[in-house]
Each structure stands twice: as C-alpha cells, then as structure tokens.
Amino acid sequence: MNYIETPRLILRDWKEEDLQPFIEMNQDENVMKYFPQTLSAEDTRLLFDRINRHFKDYGFGLYAVESKKKGEFIGFTGMQQIPFEADFTPGIEIGWRLKFDKWGKGYATEAASACLDYAKKRLGLHEIYAFTSRWNAISEHIMQKLEMTKIKEFNHPLLPEEHFLCRHVLYRKDL
C-alpha cells in the first residue's frame, strides 16, 4: 500500500525485494556512521520484521521510500513509538535513513515533511519527536529545516554513558 506521495517519492509498505538493498544500506559505514555499528544481514532482517510488526500494531511506521524516477528502494522515513523510557516518553518519533548516494538531494527533508503532514491530517497526532547523536549535524539540520524545536540534550538510555554517541539532541514539533 502507498501511504504518501511527494513530487519525487513514494512512501509505501515494505516488499520482500526491499530486504537486500536494506541490508546493503545498513552495512554501509557512511550510512551507519552515527549508529553504534553497522547491521548484519540477520540484524537487518530482524529490523525489517519489527518495522512490519509496528505497522500491524499501530497502523503506521517507518515507510519504505521509493524513488519515482527509477522505482528503486532508497531507504525509509516515517514514525514509530519511541522504543525506550525517558522523561519525554511515551511518544512518537520521526526518523529517516537513506542510501548514502541519496544524501544531499533533499529526499530526507521531502519525505519527512510529508510524514509530518500525514501524521497531523491522517493520524491525528499532536506532537512528534526527533533525536540523533549530537555529532550528527546532517540529521539535526534536517530537523531544523522541518521547523522542529530543539528541546534539550540527553544521554540515550540504550547506550553506555562513555560511548561517544551517547549524547543526543532532542527536537519536537507540535502538529
């Protein structure tokens, strides 16, 4: 099912044929630079299954992003329940991950902007969060382009405090 369409992108349900390019994307050190590690094929399969389960449980999730021009899987963008406890949870986060060769073309901003509109108009959400390692200036810039407000910095509870990625920035947008 297609959920969202933008001038250049289709945000849709995942297909089994997305799995191989998803594995390749999650093994790219450039893409995964601000994550604790790249993902193995098995770990990506588990993530693929969790994403699809989230859709069944909540009716929304991390949408597969397809380029209209070439009809190819280029990554994901969407919303999910925040998967840890913090002083700002429970809540919904918006996130994105694209193939490295698709960075810098405005796709993440385009897809995320459309998701925010969808979250407000179709899902009836009133606020949404985004967060990333404080070192990830690219994603933080996208949050700013989406007119999200920086709330604070926090230590990600799923990372050890001494991990260089532990410190995160938190943004929120009222819808």
PDB file of C-alpha atoms in Angstrom:
ATOM      1  CA  MET A   1       0.000   0.000   0.000  1.00  0.00           C
ATOM      2  CA  ASN A   2       1.190   3.522  -0.807  1.00  0.00           C
ATOM      3  CA  TYR A   3       0.672   5.924   2.081  1.00  0.00           C
ATOM      4  CA  ILE A   4       2.306   9.161   0.990  1.00  0.00           C
ATOM      5  CA  GLU A   5       3.378  10.570  -2.347  1.00  0.00           C
ATOM      6  CA  THR A   6       5.613  13.570  -2.928  1.00  0.00           C
ATOM      7  CA  PRO A   7       6.825  15.033  -6.205  1.00  0.00           C
ATOM      8  CA  ARG A   8       9.808  12.629  -6.269  1.00  0.00           C
ATOM      9  CA  LEU A   9       8.998   9.869  -3.786  1.00  0.00           C
ATOM     10  CA  ILE A  10       6.529   7.179  -2.791  1.00  0.00           C
ATOM     11  CA  LEU A  11       6.332   6.153   0.861  1.00  0.00           C
ATOM     12  CA  ARG A  12       4.853   2.701   0.986  1.00  0.00           C
ATOM     13  CA  ASP A  13       4.631  -0.687   2.662  1.00  0.00           C
ATOM     14  CA  TRP A  14       7.768  -2.779   2.596  1.00  0.00           C
ATOM     15  CA  LYS A  15       8.241  -5.517  -0.008  1.00  0.00           C
ATOM     16  CA  GLU A  16      10.374  -8.618   0.326  1.00  0.00           C
ATOM     17  CA  GLU A  17      12.559  -7.340  -2.529  1.00  0.00           C
ATOM     18  CA  ASP A  18      13.452  -4.299  -0.367  1.00  0.00           C
ATOM     19  CA  LEU A  19      15.330  -6.560   2.026  1.00  0.00           C
ATOM     20  CA  GLN A  20      18.563  -6.925   0.016  1.00  0.00           C
ATOM     21  CA  PRO A  21      19.066  -3.192  -0.635  1.00  0.00           C
ATOM     22  CA  PHE A  22      18.087  -2.582   3.016  1.00  0.00           C
ATOM     23  CA  ILE A  23      20.815  -4.996   4.118  1.00  0.00           C
ATOM     24  CA  GLU A  24      23.338  -3.228   1.887  1.00  0.00           C
ATOM     25  CA  MET A  25      22.303   0.180   3.215  1.00  0.00           C
ATOM     26  CA  ASN A  26      22.637  -0.968   6.843  1.00  0.00           C
ATOM     27  CA  GLN A  27      26.117  -2.369   6.128  1.00  0.00           C
ATOM     28  CA  ASP A  28      27.344   0.918   4.640  1.00  0.00           C
ATOM     29  CA  GLU A  29      29.675   2.570   7.159  1.00  0.00           C
ATOM     30  CA  ASN A  30      28.802   6.020   5.781  1.00  0.00           C
ATOM     31  CA  VAL A  31      25.076   5.484   6.385  1.00  0.00           C
ATOM     32  CA  MET A  32      25.640   3.980   9.839  1.00  0.00           C
ATOM     33  CA  LYS A  33      28.274   6.473  10.987  1.00  0.00           C
ATOM     34  CA  TYR A  34      26.073   7.799  13.819  1.00  0.00           C
ATOM     35  CA  PHE A  35      24.840   4.388  14.959  1.00  0.00           C
ATOM     36  CA  PRO A  36      26.757   2.092  17.307  1.00  0.00           C
ATOM     37  CA  GLN A  37      27.524  -0.339  14.474  1.00  0.00           C
ATOM     38  CA  THR A  38      26.581  -1.476  11.009  1.00  0.00           C
ATOM     39  CA  LEU A  39      23.913  -4.173  10.914  1.00  0.00           C
ATOM     40  CA  SER A  40      24.423  -7.732   9.778  1.00  0.00           C
ATOM     41  CA  ALA A  41      22.019  -9.315   7.307  1.00  0.00           C
ATOM     42  CA  GLU A  42      20.368 -11.126  10.213  1.00  0.00           C
ATOM     43  CA  ASP A  43      20.022  -7.937  12.269  1.00  0.00           C
ATOM     44  CA  THR A  44      18.544  -6.135   9.266  1.00  0.00           C
ATOM     45  CA  ARG A  45      16.039  -8.960   8.791  1.00  0.00           C
ATOM     46  CA  LEU A  46      15.007  -8.603  12.438  1.00  0.00           C
ATOM     47  CA  LEU A  47      14.623  -4.830  11.953  1.00  0.00           C
ATOM     48  CA  PHE A  48      12.605  -5.440   8.767  1.00  0.00           C
ATOM     49  CA  ASP A  49      10.288  -7.731  10.764  1.00  0.00           C
ATOM     50  CA  ARG A  50       9.979  -5.208  13.654  1.00  0.00           C
ATOM     51  CA  ILE A  51       9.079  -2.441  11.199  1.00  0.00           C
ATOM     52  CA  ASN A  52       6.360  -4.575   9.635  1.00  0.00           C
ATOM     53  CA  ARG A  53       5.061  -5.609  13.085  1.00  0.00           C
ATOM     54  CA  HIS A  54       4.851  -1.932  14.086  1.00  0.00           C
ATOM     55  CA  PHE A  55       2.564  -1.302  11.091  1.00  0.00           C
ATOM     56  CA  LYS A  56       0.287  -4.157  12.186  1.00  0.00           C
ATOM     57  CA  ASP A  57       0.236  -2.970  15.799  1.00  0.00           C
ATOM     58  CA  TYR A  58      -0.176   0.787  15.257  1.00  0.00           C
ATOM     59  CA  GLY A  59      -1.309   1.380  11.661  1.00  0.00           C
ATOM     60  CA  PHE A  60       1.758   3.471  10.826  1.00  0.00           C
ATOM     61  CA  GLY A  61       5.506   3.040  10.870  1.00  0.00           C
ATOM     62  CA  LEU A  62       8.761   3.530   9.044  1.00  0.00           C
ATOM     63  CA  TYR A  63       7.711   3.642   5.384  1.00  0.00           C
ATOM     64  CA  ALA A  64       9.883   2.247   2.625  1.00  0.00           C
ATOM     65  CA  VAL A  65      10.899   5.160   0.409  1.00  0.00           C
ATOM     66  CA  GLU A  66      10.925   4.584  -3.329  1.00  0.00           C
ATOM     67  CA  SER A  67      12.242   6.927  -5.974  1.00  0.00           C
ATOM     68  CA  LYS A  68       9.546   7.680  -8.555  1.00  0.00           C
ATOM     69  CA  LYS A  69      12.142   8.269 -11.248  1.00  0.00           C
ATOM     70  CA  LYS A  70      13.764   4.820 -11.065  1.00  0.00           C
ATOM     71  CA  GLY A  71      11.260   2.894  -8.946  1.00  0.00           C
ATOM     72  CA  GLU A  72      14.053   1.863  -6.585  1.00  0.00           C
ATOM     73  CA  PHE A  73      14.142   1.478  -2.795  1.00  0.00           C
ATOM     74  CA  ILE A  74      16.253   4.324  -1.400  1.00  0.00           C
ATOM     75  CA  GLY A  75      15.655   3.983   2.351  1.00  0.00           C
ATOM     76  CA  PHE A  76      12.974   4.661   4.923  1.00  0.00           C
ATOM     77  CA  THR A  77      11.219   7.581   6.562  1.00  0.00           C
ATOM     78  CA  GLY A  78       8.343   7.508   8.982  1.00  0.00           C
ATOM     79  CA  MET A  79       7.110   7.416  12.521  1.00  0.00           C
ATOM     80  CA  GLN A  80       7.341   4.905  15.323  1.00  0.00           C
ATOM     81  CA  GLN A  81       6.730   4.580  19.042  1.00  0.00           C
ATOM     82  CA  ILE A  82       9.875   5.648  20.874  1.00  0.00           C
ATOM     83  CA  PRO A  83      11.401   2.293  21.920  1.00  0.00           C
ATOM     84  CA  PHE A  84      12.826   3.273  25.308  1.00  0.00           C
ATOM     85  CA  GLU A  85      11.825   5.058  28.503  1.00  0.00           C
ATOM     86  CA  ALA A  86      12.805   8.687  29.068  1.00  0.00           C
ATOM     87  CA  ASP A  87      11.242  11.816  30.516  1.00  0.00           C
ATOM     88  CA  PHE A  88       9.699  12.583  27.087  1.00  0.00           C
ATOM     89  CA  THR A  89       8.179   9.130  26.524  1.00  0.00           C
ATOM     90  CA  PRO A  90       5.820   7.640  25.663  1.00  0.00           C
ATOM     91  CA  GLY A  91       5.846   9.429  22.372  1.00  0.00           C
ATOM     92  CA  ILE A  92       6.197   9.135  18.626  1.00  0.00           C
ATOM     93  CA  GLU A  93       9.458   9.802  16.820  1.00  0.00           C
ATOM     94  CA  ILE A  94      10.025  10.632  13.196  1.00  0.00           C
ATOM     95  CA  GLY A  95      13.120   9.164  11.629  1.00  0.00           C
ATOM     96  CA  TRP A  96      14.866   8.588   8.332  1.00  0.00           C
ATOM     97  CA  ARG A  97      17.699   6.560   6.862  1.00  0.00           C
ATOM     98  CA  LEU A  98      18.662   6.744   3.201  1.00  0.00           C
ATOM     99  CA  LYS A  99      21.267   5.136   0.992  1.00  0.00           C
ATOM    100  CA  PHE A 100      24.457   7.190   1.076  1.00  0.00           C
ATOM    101  CA  ASP A 101      24.314   8.090  -2.623  1.00  0.00           C
ATOM    102  CA  LYS A 102      20.891   9.694  -1.985  1.00  0.00           C
ATOM    103  CA  TRP A 103      22.177  12.076   0.705  1.00  0.00           C
ATOM    104  CA  GLY A 104      22.292  15.794  -0.032  1.00  0.00           C
ATOM    105  CA  LYS A 105      19.465  15.705  -2.568  1.00  0.00           C
ATOM    106  CA  GLY A 106      16.662  16.822  -0.227  1.00  0.00           C
ATOM    107  CA  TYR A 107      14.959  13.419  -0.134  1.00  0.00           C
ATOM    108  CA  ALA A 108      15.008  13.069   3.670  1.00  0.00           C
ATOM    109  CA  THR A 109      13.524  16.531   4.170  1.00  0.00           C
ATOM    110  CA  GLU A 110      10.928  15.962   1.449  1.00  0.00           C
ATOM    111  CA  ALA A 111       9.857  12.598   2.855  1.00  0.00           C
ATOM    112  CA  ALA A 112       9.900  13.723   6.496  1.00  0.00           C
ATOM    113  CA  SER A 113       7.904  16.861   5.728  1.00  0.00           C
ATOM    114  CA  ALA A 114       5.259  14.751   4.008  1.00  0.00           C
ATOM    115  CA  CYS A 115       5.230  12.388   7.009  1.00  0.00           C
ATOM    116  CA  LEU A 116       4.640  15.276   9.399  1.00  0.00           C
ATOM    117  CA  ASP A 117       1.685  16.426   7.310  1.00  0.00           C
ATOM    118  CA  TYR A 118       0.361  12.839   7.204  1.00  0.00           C
ATOM    119  CA  ALA A 119       0.838  12.465  10.980  1.00  0.00           C
ATOM    120  CA  LYS A 120      -1.266  15.549  11.601  1.00  0.00           C
ATOM    121  CA  LYS A 121      -4.000  15.128   8.995  1.00  0.00           C
ATOM    122  CA  ARG A 122      -4.384  11.348   8.771  1.00  0.00           C
ATOM    123  CA  LEU A 123      -3.116  10.034  12.105  1.00  0.00           C
ATOM    124  CA  GLY A 124      -4.325  12.889  14.294  1.00  0.00           C
ATOM    125  CA  LEU A 125      -1.018  13.241  16.111  1.00  0.00           C
ATOM    126  CA  HIS A 126      -0.415  16.464  18.046  1.00  0.00           C
ATOM    127  CA  GLU A 127       3.347  16.294  18.538  1.00  0.00           C
ATOM    128  CA  ILE A 128       6.292  14.337  17.273  1.00  0.00           C
ATOM    129  CA  TYR A 129       9.907  13.990  18.378  1.00  0.00           C
ATOM    130  CA  ALA A 130      13.195  13.502  16.566  1.00  0.00           C
ATOM    131  CA  PHE A 131      16.590  12.784  18.067  1.00  0.00           C
ATOM    132  CA  THR A 132      20.080  11.918  16.987  1.00  0.00           C
ATOM    133  CA  SER A 133      23.618  11.883  18.276  1.00  0.00           C
ATOM    134  CA  ARG A 134      24.800  15.432  18.877  1.00  0.00           C
ATOM    135  CA  TRP A 135      27.587  14.711  16.359  1.00  0.00           C
ATOM    136  CA  ASN A 136      25.093  14.097  13.544  1.00  0.00           C
ATOM    137  CA  ALA A 137      24.863  17.638  12.166  1.00  0.00           C
ATOM    138  CA  ILE A 138      23.245  16.428   8.926  1.00  0.00           C
ATOM    139  CA  SER A 139      20.184  14.936  10.648  1.00  0.00           C
ATOM    140  CA  GLU A 140      19.992  17.830  13.093  1.00  0.00           C
ATOM    141  CA  HIS A 141      19.951  20.222  10.117  1.00  0.00           C
ATOM    142  CA  ILE A 142      17.008  18.285   8.655  1.00  0.00           C
ATOM    143  CA  MET A 143      15.161  18.676  11.980  1.00  0.00           C
ATOM    144  CA  GLN A 144      15.775  22.420  11.788  1.00  0.00           C
ATOM    145  CA  LYS A 145      14.576  22.564   8.153  1.00  0.00           C
ATOM    146  CA  LEU A 146      11.397  20.808   9.344  1.00  0.00           C
ATOM    147  CA  GLU A 147      10.948  23.709  11.797  1.00  0.00           C
ATOM    148  CA  MET A 148      11.275  21.418  14.783  1.00  0.00           C
ATOM    149  CA  THR A 149      12.273  22.983  18.097  1.00  0.00           C
ATOM    150  CA  LYS A 150      15.330  21.835  19.996  1.00  0.00           C
ATOM    151  CA  ILE A 151      14.205  20.816  23.471  1.00  0.00           C
ATOM    152  CA  LYS A 152      17.423  19.618  25.071  1.00  0.00           C
ATOM    153  CA  GLU A 153      20.292  17.175  25.015  1.00  0.00           C
ATOM    154  CA  PHE A 154      20.073  13.823  26.770  1.00  0.00           C
ATOM    155  CA  ASN A 155      22.002  10.602  27.206  1.00  0.00           C
ATOM    156  CA  HIS A 156      20.459   7.858  25.106  1.00  0.00           C
ATOM    157  CA  PRO A 157      19.379   5.196  27.619  1.00  0.00           C
ATOM    158  CA  LEU A 158      20.293   2.300  25.315  1.00  0.00           C
ATOM    159  CA  LEU A 159      23.935   3.378  25.027  1.00  0.00           C
ATOM    160  CA  PRO A 160      26.627   3.299  27.717  1.00  0.00           C
ATOM    161  CA  GLU A 161      27.400   6.788  29.064  1.00  0.00           C
ATOM    162  CA  GLU A 162      31.019   6.514  27.931  1.00  0.00           C
ATOM    163  CA  HIS A 163      30.001   5.734  24.312  1.00  0.00           C
ATOM    164  CA  PHE A 164      30.854   8.662  22.014  1.00  0.00           C
ATOM    165  CA  LEU A 165      27.311   8.525  20.526  1.00  0.00           C
ATOM    166  CA  CYS A 166      25.523   8.531  23.893  1.00  0.00           C
ATOM    167  CA  ARG A 167      24.794  12.264  23.997  1.00  0.00           C
ATOM    168  CA  HIS A 168      21.767  13.096  21.814  1.00  0.00           C
ATOM    169  CA  VAL A 169      19.839  16.184  20.767  1.00  0.00           C
ATOM    170  CA  LEU A 170      16.059  16.110  21.146  1.00  0.00           C
ATOM    171  CA  TYR A 171      13.695  18.067  18.897  1.00  0.00           C
ATOM    172  CA  ARG A 172       9.908  18.321  18.972  1.00  0.00           C
ATOM    173  CA  LYS A 173       7.286  19.643  16.593  1.00  0.00           C
ATOM    174  CA  ASP A 174       3.756  20.496  17.619  1.00  0.00           C
ATOM    175  CA  LEU A 175       1.412  19.456  14.833  1.00  0.00           C
TER     176      LEU A 175
END
